[in-house]
PDB file of N, CA and C in Angstrom:
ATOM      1  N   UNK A   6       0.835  -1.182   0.000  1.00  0.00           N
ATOM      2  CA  UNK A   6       0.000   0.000   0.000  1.00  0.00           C
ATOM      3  C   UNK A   6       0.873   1.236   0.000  1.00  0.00           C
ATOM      4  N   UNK A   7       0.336   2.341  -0.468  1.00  0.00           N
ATOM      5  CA  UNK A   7       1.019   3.577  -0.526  1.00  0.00           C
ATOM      6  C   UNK A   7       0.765   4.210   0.479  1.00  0.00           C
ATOM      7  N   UNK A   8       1.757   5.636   0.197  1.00  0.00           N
ATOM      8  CA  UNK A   8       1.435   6.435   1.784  1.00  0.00           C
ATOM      9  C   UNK A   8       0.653   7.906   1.044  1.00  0.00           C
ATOM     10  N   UNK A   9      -0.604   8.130   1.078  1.00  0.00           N
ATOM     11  CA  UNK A   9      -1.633   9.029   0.486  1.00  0.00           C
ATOM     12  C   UNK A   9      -1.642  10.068   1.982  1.00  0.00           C
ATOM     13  N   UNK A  10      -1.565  11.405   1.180  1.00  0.00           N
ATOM     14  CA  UNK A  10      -2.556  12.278   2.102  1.00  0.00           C
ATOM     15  C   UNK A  10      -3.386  12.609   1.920  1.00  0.00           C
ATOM     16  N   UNK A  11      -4.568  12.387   3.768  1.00  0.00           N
ATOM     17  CA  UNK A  11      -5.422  13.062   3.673  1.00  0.00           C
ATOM     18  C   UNK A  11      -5.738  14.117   3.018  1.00  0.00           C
ATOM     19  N   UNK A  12      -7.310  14.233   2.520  1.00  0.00           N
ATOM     20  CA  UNK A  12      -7.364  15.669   1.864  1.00  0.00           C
ATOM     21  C   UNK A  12      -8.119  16.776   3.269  1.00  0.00           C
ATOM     22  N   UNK A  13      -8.676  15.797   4.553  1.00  0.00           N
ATOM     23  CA  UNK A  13      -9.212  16.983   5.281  1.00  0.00           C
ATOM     24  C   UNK A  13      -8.091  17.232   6.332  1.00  0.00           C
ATOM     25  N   UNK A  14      -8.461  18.401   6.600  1.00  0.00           N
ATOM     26  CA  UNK A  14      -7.121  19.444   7.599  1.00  0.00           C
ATOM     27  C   UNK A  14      -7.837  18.591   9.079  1.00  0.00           C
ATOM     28  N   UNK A  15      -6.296  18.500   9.656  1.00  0.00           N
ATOM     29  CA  UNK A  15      -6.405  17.894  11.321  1.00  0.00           C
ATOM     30  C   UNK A  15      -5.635  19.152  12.393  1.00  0.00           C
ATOM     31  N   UNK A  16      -6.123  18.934  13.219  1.00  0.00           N
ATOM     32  CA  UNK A  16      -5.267  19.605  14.182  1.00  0.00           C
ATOM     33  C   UNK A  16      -4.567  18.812  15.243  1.00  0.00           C
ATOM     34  N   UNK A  17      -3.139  19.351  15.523  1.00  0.00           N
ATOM     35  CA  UNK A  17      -2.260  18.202  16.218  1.00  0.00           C
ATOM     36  C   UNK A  17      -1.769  19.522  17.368  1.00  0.00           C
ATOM     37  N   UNK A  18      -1.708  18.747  18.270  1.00  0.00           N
ATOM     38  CA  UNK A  18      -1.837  19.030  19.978  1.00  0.00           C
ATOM     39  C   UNK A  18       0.061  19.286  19.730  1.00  0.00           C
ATOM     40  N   UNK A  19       0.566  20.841  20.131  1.00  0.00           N
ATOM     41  CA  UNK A  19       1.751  20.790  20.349  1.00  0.00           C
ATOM     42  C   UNK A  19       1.533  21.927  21.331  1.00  0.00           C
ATOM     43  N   UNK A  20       3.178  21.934  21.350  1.00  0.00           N
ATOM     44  CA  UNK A  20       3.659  23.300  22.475  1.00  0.00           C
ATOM     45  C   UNK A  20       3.625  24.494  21.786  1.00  0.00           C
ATOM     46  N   UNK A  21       3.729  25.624  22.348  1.00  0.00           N
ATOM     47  CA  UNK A  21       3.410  26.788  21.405  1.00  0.00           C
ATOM     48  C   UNK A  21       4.547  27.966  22.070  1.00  0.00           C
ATOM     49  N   UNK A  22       5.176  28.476  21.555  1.00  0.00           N
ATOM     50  CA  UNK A  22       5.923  29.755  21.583  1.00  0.00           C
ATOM     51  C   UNK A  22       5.980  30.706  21.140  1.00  0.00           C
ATOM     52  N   UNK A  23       6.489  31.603  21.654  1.00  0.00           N
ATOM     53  CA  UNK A  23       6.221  32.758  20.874  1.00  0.00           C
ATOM     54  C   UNK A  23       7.452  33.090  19.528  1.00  0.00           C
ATOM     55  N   UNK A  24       7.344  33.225  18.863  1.00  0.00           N
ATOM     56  CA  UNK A  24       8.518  33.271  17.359  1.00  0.00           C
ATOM     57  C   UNK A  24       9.010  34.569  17.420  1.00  0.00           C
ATOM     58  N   UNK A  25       9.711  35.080  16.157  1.00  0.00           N
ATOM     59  CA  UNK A  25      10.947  35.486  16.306  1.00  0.00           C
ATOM     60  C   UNK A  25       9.975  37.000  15.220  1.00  0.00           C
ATOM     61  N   UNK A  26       9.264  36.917  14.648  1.00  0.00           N
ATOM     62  CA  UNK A  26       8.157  37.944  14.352  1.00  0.00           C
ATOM     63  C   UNK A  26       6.619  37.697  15.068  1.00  0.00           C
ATOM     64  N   UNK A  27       5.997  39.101  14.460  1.00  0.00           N
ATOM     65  CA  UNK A  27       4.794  38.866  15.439  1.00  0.00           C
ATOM     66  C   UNK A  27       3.548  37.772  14.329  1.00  0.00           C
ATOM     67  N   UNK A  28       4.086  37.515  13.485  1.00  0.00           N
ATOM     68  CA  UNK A  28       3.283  36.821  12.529  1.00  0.00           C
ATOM     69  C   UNK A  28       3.567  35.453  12.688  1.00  0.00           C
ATOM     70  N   UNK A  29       4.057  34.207  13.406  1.00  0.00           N
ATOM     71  CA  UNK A  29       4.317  33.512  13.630  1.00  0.00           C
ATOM     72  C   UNK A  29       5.003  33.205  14.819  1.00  0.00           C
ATOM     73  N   UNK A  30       4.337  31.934  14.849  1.00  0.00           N
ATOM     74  CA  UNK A  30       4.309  30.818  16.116  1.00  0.00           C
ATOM     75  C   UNK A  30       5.720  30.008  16.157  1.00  0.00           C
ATOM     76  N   UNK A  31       6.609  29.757  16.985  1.00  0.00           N
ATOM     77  CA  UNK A  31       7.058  28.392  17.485  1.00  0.00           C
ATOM     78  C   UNK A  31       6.334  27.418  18.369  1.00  0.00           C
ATOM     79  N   UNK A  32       6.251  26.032  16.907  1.00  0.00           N
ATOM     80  CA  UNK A  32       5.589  24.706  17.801  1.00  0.00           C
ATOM     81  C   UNK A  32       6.646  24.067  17.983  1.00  0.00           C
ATOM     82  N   UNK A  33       6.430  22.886  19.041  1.00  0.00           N
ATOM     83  CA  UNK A  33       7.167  22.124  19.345  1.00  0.00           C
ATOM     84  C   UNK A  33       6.024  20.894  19.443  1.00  0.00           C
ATOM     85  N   UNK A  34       6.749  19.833  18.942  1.00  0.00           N
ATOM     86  CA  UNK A  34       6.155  18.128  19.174  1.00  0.00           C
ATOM     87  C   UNK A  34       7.048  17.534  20.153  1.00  0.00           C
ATOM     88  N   UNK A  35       6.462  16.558  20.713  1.00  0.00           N
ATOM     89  CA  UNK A  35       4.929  16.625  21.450  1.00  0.00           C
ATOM     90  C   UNK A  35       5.024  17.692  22.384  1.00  0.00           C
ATOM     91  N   UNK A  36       4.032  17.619  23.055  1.00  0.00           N
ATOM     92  CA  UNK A  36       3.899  18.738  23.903  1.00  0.00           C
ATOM     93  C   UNK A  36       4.804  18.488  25.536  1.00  0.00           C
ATOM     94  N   UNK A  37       4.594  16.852  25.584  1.00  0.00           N
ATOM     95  CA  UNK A  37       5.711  16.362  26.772  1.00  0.00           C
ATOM     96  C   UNK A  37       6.689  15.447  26.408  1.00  0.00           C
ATOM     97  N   UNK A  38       7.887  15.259  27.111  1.00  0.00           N
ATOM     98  CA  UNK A  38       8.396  14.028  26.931  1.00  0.00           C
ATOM     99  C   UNK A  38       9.450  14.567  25.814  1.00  0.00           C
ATOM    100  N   UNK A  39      10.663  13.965  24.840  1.00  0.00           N
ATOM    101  CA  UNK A  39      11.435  14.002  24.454  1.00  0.00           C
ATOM    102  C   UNK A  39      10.868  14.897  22.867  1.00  0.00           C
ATOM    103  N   UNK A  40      11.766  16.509  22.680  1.00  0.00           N
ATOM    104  CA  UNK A  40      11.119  16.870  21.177  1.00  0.00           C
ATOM    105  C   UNK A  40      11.687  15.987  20.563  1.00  0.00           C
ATOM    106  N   UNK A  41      10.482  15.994  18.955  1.00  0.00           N
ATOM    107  CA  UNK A  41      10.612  15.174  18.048  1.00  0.00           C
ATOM    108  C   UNK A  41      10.669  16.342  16.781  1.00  0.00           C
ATOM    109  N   UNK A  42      10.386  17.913  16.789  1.00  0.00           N
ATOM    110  CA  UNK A  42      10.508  18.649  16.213  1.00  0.00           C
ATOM    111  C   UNK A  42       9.925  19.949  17.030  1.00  0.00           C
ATOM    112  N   UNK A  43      10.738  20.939  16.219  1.00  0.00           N
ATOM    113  CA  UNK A  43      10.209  22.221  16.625  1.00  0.00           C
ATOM    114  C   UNK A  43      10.522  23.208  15.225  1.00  0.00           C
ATOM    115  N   UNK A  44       9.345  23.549  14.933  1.00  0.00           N
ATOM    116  CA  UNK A  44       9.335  25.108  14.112  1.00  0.00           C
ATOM    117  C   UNK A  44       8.456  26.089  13.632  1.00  0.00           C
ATOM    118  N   UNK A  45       8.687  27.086  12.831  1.00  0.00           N
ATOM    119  CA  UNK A  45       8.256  28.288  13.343  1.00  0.00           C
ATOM    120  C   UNK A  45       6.957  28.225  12.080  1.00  0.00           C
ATOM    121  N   UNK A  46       5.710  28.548  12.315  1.00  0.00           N
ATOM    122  CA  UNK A  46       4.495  28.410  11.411  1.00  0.00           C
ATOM    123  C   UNK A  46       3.944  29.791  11.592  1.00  0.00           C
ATOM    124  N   UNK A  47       3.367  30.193  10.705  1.00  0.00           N
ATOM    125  CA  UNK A  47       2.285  31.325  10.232  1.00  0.00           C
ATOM    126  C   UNK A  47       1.429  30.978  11.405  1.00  0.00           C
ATOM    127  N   UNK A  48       1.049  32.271  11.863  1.00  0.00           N
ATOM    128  CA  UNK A  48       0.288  32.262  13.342  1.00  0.00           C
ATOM    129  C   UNK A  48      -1.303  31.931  12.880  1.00  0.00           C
ATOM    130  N   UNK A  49      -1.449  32.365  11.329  1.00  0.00           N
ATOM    131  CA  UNK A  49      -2.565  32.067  11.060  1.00  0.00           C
ATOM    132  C   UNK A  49      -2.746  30.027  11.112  1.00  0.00           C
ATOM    133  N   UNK A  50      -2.113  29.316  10.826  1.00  0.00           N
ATOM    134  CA  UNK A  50      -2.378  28.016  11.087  1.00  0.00           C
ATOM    135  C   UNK A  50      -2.438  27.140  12.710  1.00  0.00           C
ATOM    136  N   UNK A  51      -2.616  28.099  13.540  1.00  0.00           N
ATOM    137  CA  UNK A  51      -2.389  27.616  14.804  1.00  0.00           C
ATOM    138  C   UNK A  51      -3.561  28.400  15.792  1.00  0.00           C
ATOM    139  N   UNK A  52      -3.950  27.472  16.289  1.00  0.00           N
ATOM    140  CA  UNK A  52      -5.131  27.601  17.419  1.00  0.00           C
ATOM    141  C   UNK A  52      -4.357  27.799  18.297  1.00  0.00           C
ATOM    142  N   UNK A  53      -4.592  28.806  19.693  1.00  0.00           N
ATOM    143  CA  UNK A  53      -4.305  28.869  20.960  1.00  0.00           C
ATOM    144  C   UNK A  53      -3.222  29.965  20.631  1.00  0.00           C
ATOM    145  N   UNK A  54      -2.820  30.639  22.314  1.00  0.00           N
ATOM    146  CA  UNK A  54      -1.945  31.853  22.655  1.00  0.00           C
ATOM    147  C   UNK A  54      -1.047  31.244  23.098  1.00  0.00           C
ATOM    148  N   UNK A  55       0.850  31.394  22.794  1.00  0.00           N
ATOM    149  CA  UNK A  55       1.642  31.225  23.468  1.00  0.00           C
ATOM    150  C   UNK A  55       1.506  31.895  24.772  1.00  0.00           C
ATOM    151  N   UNK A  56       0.839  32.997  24.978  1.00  0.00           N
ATOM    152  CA  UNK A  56       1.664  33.619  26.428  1.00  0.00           C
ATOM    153  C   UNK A  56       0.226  32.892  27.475  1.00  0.00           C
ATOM    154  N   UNK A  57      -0.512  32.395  27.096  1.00  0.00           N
ATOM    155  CA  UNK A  57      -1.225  31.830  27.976  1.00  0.00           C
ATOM    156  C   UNK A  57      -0.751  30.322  28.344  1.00  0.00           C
ATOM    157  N   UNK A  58      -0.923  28.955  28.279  1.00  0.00           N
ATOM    158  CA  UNK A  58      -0.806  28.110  28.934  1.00  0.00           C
ATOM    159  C   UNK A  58      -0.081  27.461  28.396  1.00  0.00           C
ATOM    160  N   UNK A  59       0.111  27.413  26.658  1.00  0.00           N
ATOM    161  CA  UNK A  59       1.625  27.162  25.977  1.00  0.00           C
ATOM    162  C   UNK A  59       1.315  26.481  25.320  1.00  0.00           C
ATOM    163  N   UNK A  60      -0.134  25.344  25.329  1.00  0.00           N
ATOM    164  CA  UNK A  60      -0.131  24.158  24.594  1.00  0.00           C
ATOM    165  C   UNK A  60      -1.481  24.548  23.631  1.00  0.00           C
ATOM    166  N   UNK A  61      -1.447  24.653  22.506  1.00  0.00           N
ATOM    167  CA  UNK A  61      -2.216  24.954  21.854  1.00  0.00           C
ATOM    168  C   UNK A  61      -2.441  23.529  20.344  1.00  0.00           C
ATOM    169  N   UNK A  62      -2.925  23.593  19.580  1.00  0.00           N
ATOM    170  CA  UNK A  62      -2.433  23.014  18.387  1.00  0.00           C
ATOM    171  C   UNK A  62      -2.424  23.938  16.933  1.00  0.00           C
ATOM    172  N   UNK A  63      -1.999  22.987  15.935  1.00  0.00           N
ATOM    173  CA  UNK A  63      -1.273  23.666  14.557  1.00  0.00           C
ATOM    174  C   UNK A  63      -2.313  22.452  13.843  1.00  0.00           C
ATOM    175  N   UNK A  64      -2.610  23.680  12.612  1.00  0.00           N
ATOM    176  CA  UNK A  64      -2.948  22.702  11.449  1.00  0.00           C
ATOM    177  C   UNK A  64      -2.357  22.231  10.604  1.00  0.00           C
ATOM    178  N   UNK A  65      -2.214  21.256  10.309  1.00  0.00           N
ATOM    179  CA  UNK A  65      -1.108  20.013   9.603  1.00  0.00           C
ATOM    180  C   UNK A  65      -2.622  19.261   8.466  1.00  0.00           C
ATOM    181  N   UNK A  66      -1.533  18.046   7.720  1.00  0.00           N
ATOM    182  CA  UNK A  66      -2.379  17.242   6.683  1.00  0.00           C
ATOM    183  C   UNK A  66      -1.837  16.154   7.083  1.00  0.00           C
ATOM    184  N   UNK A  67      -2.393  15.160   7.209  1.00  0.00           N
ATOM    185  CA  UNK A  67      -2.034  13.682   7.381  1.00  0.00           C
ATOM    186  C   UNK A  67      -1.394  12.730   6.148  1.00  0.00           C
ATOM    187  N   UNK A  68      -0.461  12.200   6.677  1.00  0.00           N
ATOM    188  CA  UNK A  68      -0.323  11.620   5.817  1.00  0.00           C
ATOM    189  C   UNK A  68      -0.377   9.753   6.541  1.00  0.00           C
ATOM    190  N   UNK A  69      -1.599   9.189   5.501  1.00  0.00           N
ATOM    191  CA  UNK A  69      -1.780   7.678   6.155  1.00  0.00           C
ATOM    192  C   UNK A  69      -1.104   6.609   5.472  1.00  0.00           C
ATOM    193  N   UNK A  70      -0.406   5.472   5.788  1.00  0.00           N
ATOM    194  CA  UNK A  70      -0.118   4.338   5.178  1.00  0.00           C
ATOM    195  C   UNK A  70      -0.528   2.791   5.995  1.00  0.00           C
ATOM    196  N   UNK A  71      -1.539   2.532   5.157  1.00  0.00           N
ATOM    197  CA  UNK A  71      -2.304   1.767   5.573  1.00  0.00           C
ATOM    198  C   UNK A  71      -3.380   1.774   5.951  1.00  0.00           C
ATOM    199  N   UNK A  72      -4.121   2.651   6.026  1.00  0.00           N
ATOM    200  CA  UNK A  72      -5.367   3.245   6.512  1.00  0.00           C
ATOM    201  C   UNK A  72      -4.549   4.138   8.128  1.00  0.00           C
ATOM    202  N   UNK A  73      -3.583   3.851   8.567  1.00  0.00           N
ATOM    203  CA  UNK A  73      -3.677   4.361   9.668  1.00  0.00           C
ATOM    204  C   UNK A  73      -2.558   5.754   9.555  1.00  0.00           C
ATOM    205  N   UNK A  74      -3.227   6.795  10.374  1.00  0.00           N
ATOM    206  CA  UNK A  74      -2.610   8.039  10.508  1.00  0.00           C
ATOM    207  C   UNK A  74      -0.580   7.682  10.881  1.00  0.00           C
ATOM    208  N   UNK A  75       0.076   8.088   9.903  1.00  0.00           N
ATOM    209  CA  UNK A  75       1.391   8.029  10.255  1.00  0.00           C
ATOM    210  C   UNK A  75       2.178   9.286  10.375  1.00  0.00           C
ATOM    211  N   UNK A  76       1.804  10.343  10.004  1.00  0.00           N
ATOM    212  CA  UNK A  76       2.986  11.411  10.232  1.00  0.00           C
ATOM    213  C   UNK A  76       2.056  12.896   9.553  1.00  0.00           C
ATOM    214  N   UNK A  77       2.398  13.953   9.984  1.00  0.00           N
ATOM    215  CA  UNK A  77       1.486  14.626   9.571  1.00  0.00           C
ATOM    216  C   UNK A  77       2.810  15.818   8.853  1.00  0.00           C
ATOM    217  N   UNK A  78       2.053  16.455   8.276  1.00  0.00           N
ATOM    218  CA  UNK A  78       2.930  17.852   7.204  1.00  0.00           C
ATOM    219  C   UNK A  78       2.649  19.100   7.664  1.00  0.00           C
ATOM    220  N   UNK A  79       3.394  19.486   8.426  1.00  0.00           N
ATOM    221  CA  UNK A  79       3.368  20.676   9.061  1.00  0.00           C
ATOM    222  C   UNK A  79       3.439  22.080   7.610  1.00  0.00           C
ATOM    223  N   UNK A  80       2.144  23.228   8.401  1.00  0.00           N
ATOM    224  CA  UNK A  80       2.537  24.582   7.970  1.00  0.00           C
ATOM    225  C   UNK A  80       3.818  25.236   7.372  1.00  0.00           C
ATOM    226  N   UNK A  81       5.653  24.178   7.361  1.00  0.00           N
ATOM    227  CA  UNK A  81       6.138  25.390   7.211  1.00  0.00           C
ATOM    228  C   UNK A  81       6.509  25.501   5.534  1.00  0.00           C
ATOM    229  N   UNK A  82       7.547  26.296   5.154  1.00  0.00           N
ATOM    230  CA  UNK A  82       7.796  26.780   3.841  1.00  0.00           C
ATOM    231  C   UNK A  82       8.396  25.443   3.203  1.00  0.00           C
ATOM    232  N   UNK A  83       9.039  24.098   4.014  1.00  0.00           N
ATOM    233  CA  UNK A  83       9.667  22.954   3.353  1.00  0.00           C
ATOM    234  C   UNK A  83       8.490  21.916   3.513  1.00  0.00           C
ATOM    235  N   UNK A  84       7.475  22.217   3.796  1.00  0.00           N
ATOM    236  CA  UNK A  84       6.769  21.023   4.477  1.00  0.00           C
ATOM    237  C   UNK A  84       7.080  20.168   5.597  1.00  0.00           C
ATOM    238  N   UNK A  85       7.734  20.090   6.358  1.00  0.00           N
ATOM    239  CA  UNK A  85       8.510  19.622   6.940  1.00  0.00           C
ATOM    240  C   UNK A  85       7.205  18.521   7.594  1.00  0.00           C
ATOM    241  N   UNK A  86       7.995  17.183   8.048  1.00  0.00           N
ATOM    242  CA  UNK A  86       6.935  16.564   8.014  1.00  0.00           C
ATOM    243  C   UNK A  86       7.380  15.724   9.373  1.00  0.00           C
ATOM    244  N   UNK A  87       6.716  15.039   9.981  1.00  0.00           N
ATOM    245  CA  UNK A  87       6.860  14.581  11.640  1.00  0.00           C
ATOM    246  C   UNK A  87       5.536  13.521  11.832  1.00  0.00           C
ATOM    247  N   UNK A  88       6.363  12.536  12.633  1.00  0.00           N
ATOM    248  CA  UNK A  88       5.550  10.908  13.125  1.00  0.00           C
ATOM    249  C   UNK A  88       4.755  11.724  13.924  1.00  0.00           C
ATOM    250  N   UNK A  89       3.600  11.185  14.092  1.00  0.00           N
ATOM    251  CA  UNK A  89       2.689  11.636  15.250  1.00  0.00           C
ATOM    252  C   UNK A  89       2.122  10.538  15.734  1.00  0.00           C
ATOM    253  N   UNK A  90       1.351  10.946  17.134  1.00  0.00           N
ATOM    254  CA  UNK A  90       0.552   9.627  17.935  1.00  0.00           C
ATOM    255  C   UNK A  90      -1.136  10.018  17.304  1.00  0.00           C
ATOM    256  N   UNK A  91      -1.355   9.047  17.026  1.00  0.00           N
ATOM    257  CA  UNK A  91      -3.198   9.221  16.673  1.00  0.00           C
ATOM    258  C   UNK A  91      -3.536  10.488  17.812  1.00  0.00           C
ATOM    259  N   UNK A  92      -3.464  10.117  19.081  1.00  0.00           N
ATOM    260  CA  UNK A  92      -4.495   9.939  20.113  1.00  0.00           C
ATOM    261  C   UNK A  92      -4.031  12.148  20.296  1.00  0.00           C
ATOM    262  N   UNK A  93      -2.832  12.559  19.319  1.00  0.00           N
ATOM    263  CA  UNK A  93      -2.659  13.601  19.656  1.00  0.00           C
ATOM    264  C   UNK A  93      -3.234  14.856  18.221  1.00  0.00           C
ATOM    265  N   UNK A  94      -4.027  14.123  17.317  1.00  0.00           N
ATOM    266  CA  UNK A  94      -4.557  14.442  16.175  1.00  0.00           C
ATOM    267  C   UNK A  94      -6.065  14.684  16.400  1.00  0.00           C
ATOM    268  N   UNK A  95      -6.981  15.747  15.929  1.00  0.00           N
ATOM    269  CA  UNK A  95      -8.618  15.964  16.155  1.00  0.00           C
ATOM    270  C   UNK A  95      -8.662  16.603  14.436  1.00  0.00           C
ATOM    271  N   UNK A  96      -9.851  15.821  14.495  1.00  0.00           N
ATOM    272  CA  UNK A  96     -10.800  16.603  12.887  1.00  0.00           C
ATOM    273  C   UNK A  96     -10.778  18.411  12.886  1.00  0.00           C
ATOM    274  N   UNK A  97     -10.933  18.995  12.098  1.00  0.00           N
ATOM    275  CA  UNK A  97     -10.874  20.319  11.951  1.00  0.00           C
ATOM    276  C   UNK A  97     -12.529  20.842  12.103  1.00  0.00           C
ATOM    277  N   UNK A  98     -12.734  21.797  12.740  1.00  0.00           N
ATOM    278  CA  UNK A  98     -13.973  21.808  13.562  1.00  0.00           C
ATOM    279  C   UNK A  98     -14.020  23.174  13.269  1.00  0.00           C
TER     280      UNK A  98
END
């Protein structure tokens, strides 16, 4: 089987910072436990305030192999792309 992306937008549970302009966010994956990535996204793709509680999420695209969610494609200018846990992914609402 191939590895297809989703066509609907998810939102994935990260850490949130404040970036280096006022137009963008630093995320970090996951939100606990060892990073697996961190970088800087258009503030427009990201739910939640860094200066409030820190953990907000970013909108990403899934990418599945096998039917099951394996890694999602982050907001930035390379696509940059990162493993994720299901249980830290929600439908776009």
């Amino acid at each position: 089987m191939g590895v297809a992306e989703s066509g609907a937008s998810h939102w994935l549970r990260c850490q949130l910072n404040r970036g280096m302009f006022s137009d963008e966010v630093a995320v970090t994956y996951p939100v606990e436990g060892r990073t697996i990535c961190s970088v800087f996204v258009p503030r427009s793709d990201v739910r939640g305030e860094p200066e409030a509680n820190g953990v907000g999420t970013v909108r990403v695209n899934v990418l599945r192999l096998g039917g099951k969610k394996w890694a999602a494609v982050l907001p930035t200018s390379d696509r940059a792309m990162v493993a994720v846990q299901e249980s830290d992914l929600s439908e776009d609402s």
